Amino acid sequence: MRLFFGGNWKMNKTTAEARTYLDTFLGPLSSYDADIVLFCPYMILPAASQKAKGTPLSLGAQNLYPKPSGAYTGEISPAMVKEFATYVLLGHSERRIYLGETDSFINEKVRVALREDLKVVLCVGETAKERKEGKSSAVVRKQLRACLKDIPGNNLNSIIIAYEPVWAISTFPGAKPAQPADAEEMHALIKGWFTKQYGKETRVIYGGSVKPDNCEELIVHQHIDGFLPGGASLDPESFLRIINRSLEARKRAKKP
Ligand code: PGA
């Protein structure tokens, strides 16, 4: 499957900083055969989309509110996102943990986003406690079932799953990247779930302490279709290195 690289900037960078970043980042992109997306803070999207025009870079928002318009102070509608972005990141564990987002609320957002022709990167992943208790597969299956409830299979081209175990996200205390074999096992499980549910697979990318130094050992695995780096996407050189090294490693591994 075509590789996908999404940079999750979280709540980082001003518009001026984003412009400087893009001055370095955009140049090399045309030589990469992959989908490359930056999930910027909303405030940066207008300037970034102007700079990205005519380049291979796509933009994504980090959230949206599942209503078309109205009295929802502080929220952003799908149509507002669509003016500047083609993707939206939903279900990230930071929103689940800090903002109390539930699977059913995330499901509402996925449905609305797809209806508005946005492409969705949906994050799933277990906590350290759940992994220790041997519940990783059950937790991820439950998240998929609930977050994708009533989503018909003809939407699958617009859905990418990001497997992001909470214990691997670099900013959480004690975080460490998943062992490649553990990530591969969960990716295979997620793809198996899709095949059973919809009769076909979708892309499954990995997120959680992805760095230029560990991307190669992950990407050579059969079911890992790309990455969602957070911290390592904040520096353009480091994100470019992840993309470049992953594509090279995949070529060497002769993965289809
Ligand atoms: P990280 O973040 O690469 O800094 O661990 C990934 C994410 O939370 O999406």
Tab-separated table of N, CA, C and O in Angstrom, residues 96 103 107 122 124 138-149 161 189-191 193-194 198:
chain	number	residue	atom	x	y	z
A	96	ARG	N	-8.793	12.135	24.025
A	96	ARG	CA	-9.565	11.179	24.837
A	96	ARG	C	-9.245	11.407	26.322
A	96	ARG	O	-10.136	11.425	27.166
A	103	ASP	N	-15.687	7.197	22.575
A	103	ASP	CA	-15.785	6.556	21.263
A	103	ASP	C	-17.033	7.012	20.506
A	103	ASP	O	-16.997	7.198	19.292
A	107	ASN	N	-17.154	8.783	16.972
A	107	ASN	CA	-17.937	8.211	15.871
A	107	ASN	C	-18.782	9.283	15.170
A	107	ASN	O	-18.852	9.335	13.934
A	122	LEU	N	-7.947	8.133	11.929
A	122	LEU	CA	-8.569	7.788	13.213
A	122	LEU	C	-7.539	7.076	14.103
A	122	LEU	O	-6.972	6.057	13.710
A	124	VAL	N	-6.332	4.952	17.345
A	124	VAL	CA	-6.750	3.962	18.342
A	124	VAL	C	-5.488	3.488	19.074
A	124	VAL	O	-4.384	3.637	18.574
A	138	ALA	N	-8.386	-6.484	22.599
A	138	ALA	CA	-9.803	-6.255	22.889
A	138	ALA	C	-10.117	-4.757	22.903
A	138	ALA	O	-11.143	-4.316	22.361
A	139	VAL	N	-9.205	-3.957	23.471
A	139	VAL	CA	-9.436	-2.509	23.548
A	139	VAL	C	-9.469	-1.898	22.147
A	139	VAL	O	-10.363	-1.122	21.801
A	140	VAL	N	-8.506	-2.272	21.331
A	140	VAL	CA	-8.428	-1.684	19.991
A	140	VAL	C	-9.623	-2.128	19.135
A	140	VAL	O	-10.224	-1.318	18.420
A	141	ARG	N	-10.002	-3.385	19.248
A	141	ARG	CA	-11.180	-3.864	18.499
A	141	ARG	C	-12.432	-3.091	18.925
A	141	ARG	O	-13.235	-2.682	18.094
A	142	LYS	N	-12.554	-2.857	20.230
A	142	LYS	CA	-13.730	-2.133	20.739
A	142	LYS	C	-13.727	-0.679	20.222
A	142	LYS	O	-14.766	-0.151	19.814
A	143	GLN	N	-12.547	-0.054	20.207
A	143	GLN	CA	-12.464	1.319	19.692
A	143	GLN	C	-12.847	1.361	18.216
A	143	GLN	O	-13.583	2.248	17.774
A	144	LEU	N	-12.366	0.390	17.436
A	144	LEU	CA	-12.694	0.366	16.010
A	144	LEU	C	-14.189	0.202	15.804
A	144	LEU	O	-14.821	0.918	15.011
A	145	ARG	N	-14.744	-0.764	16.557
A	145	ARG	CA	-16.172	-1.050	16.413
A	145	ARG	C	-17.012	0.193	16.737
A	145	ARG	O	-17.908	0.562	15.997
A	146	ALA	N	-16.656	0.862	17.830
A	146	ALA	CA	-17.466	2.000	18.282
A	146	ALA	C	-17.212	3.243	17.433
A	146	ALA	O	-18.150	3.954	17.066
A	147	CYS	N	-15.967	3.514	17.113
A	147	CYS	CA	-15.663	4.750	16.370
A	147	CYS	C	-16.116	4.650	14.911
A	147	CYS	O	-16.344	5.662	14.260
A	148	LEU	N	-16.230	3.414	14.391
A	148	LEU	CA	-16.633	3.260	12.987
A	148	LEU	C	-18.064	2.724	12.850
A	148	LEU	O	-18.457	2.278	11.771
A	149	LYS	N	-18.802	2.834	13.919
A	149	LYS	CA	-20.195	2.352	13.893
A	149	LYS	C	-20.969	3.056	12.767
A	149	LYS	O	-20.881	4.282	12.607
A	161	ILE	N	-6.167	4.309	9.617
A	161	ILE	CA	-6.116	4.075	11.062
A	161	ILE	C	-4.691	4.329	11.553
A	161	ILE	O	-3.729	3.862	10.943
A	189	LEU	N	-3.681	-7.233	13.354
A	189	LEU	CA	-4.996	-7.411	13.976
A	189	LEU	C	-6.010	-6.381	13.423
A	189	LEU	O	-7.148	-6.714	13.090
A	190	ILE	N	-5.567	-5.133	13.302
A	190	ILE	CA	-6.460	-4.075	12.799
A	190	ILE	C	-6.862	-4.373	11.348
A	190	ILE	O	-8.037	-4.279	10.976
A	191	LYS	N	-5.885	-4.765	10.535
A	191	LYS	CA	-6.206	-5.069	9.130
A	191	LYS	C	-7.139	-6.274	9.047
A	191	LYS	O	-8.046	-6.302	8.212
A	193	TRP	N	-9.331	-7.082	11.241
A	193	TRP	CA	-10.654	-6.598	11.648
A	193	TRP	C	-11.367	-5.965	10.443
A	193	TRP	O	-12.544	-6.213	10.194
A	194	PHE	N	-10.626	-5.174	9.671
A	194	PHE	CA	-11.231	-4.528	8.494
A	194	PHE	C	-11.660	-5.560	7.461
A	194	PHE	O	-12.735	-5.455	6.868
A	198	TYR	N	-15.365	-5.483	6.483
A	198	TYR	CA	-15.671	-4.804	5.218
A	198	TYR	C	-15.231	-5.584	3.978
A	198	TYR	O	-15.444	-5.123	2.857
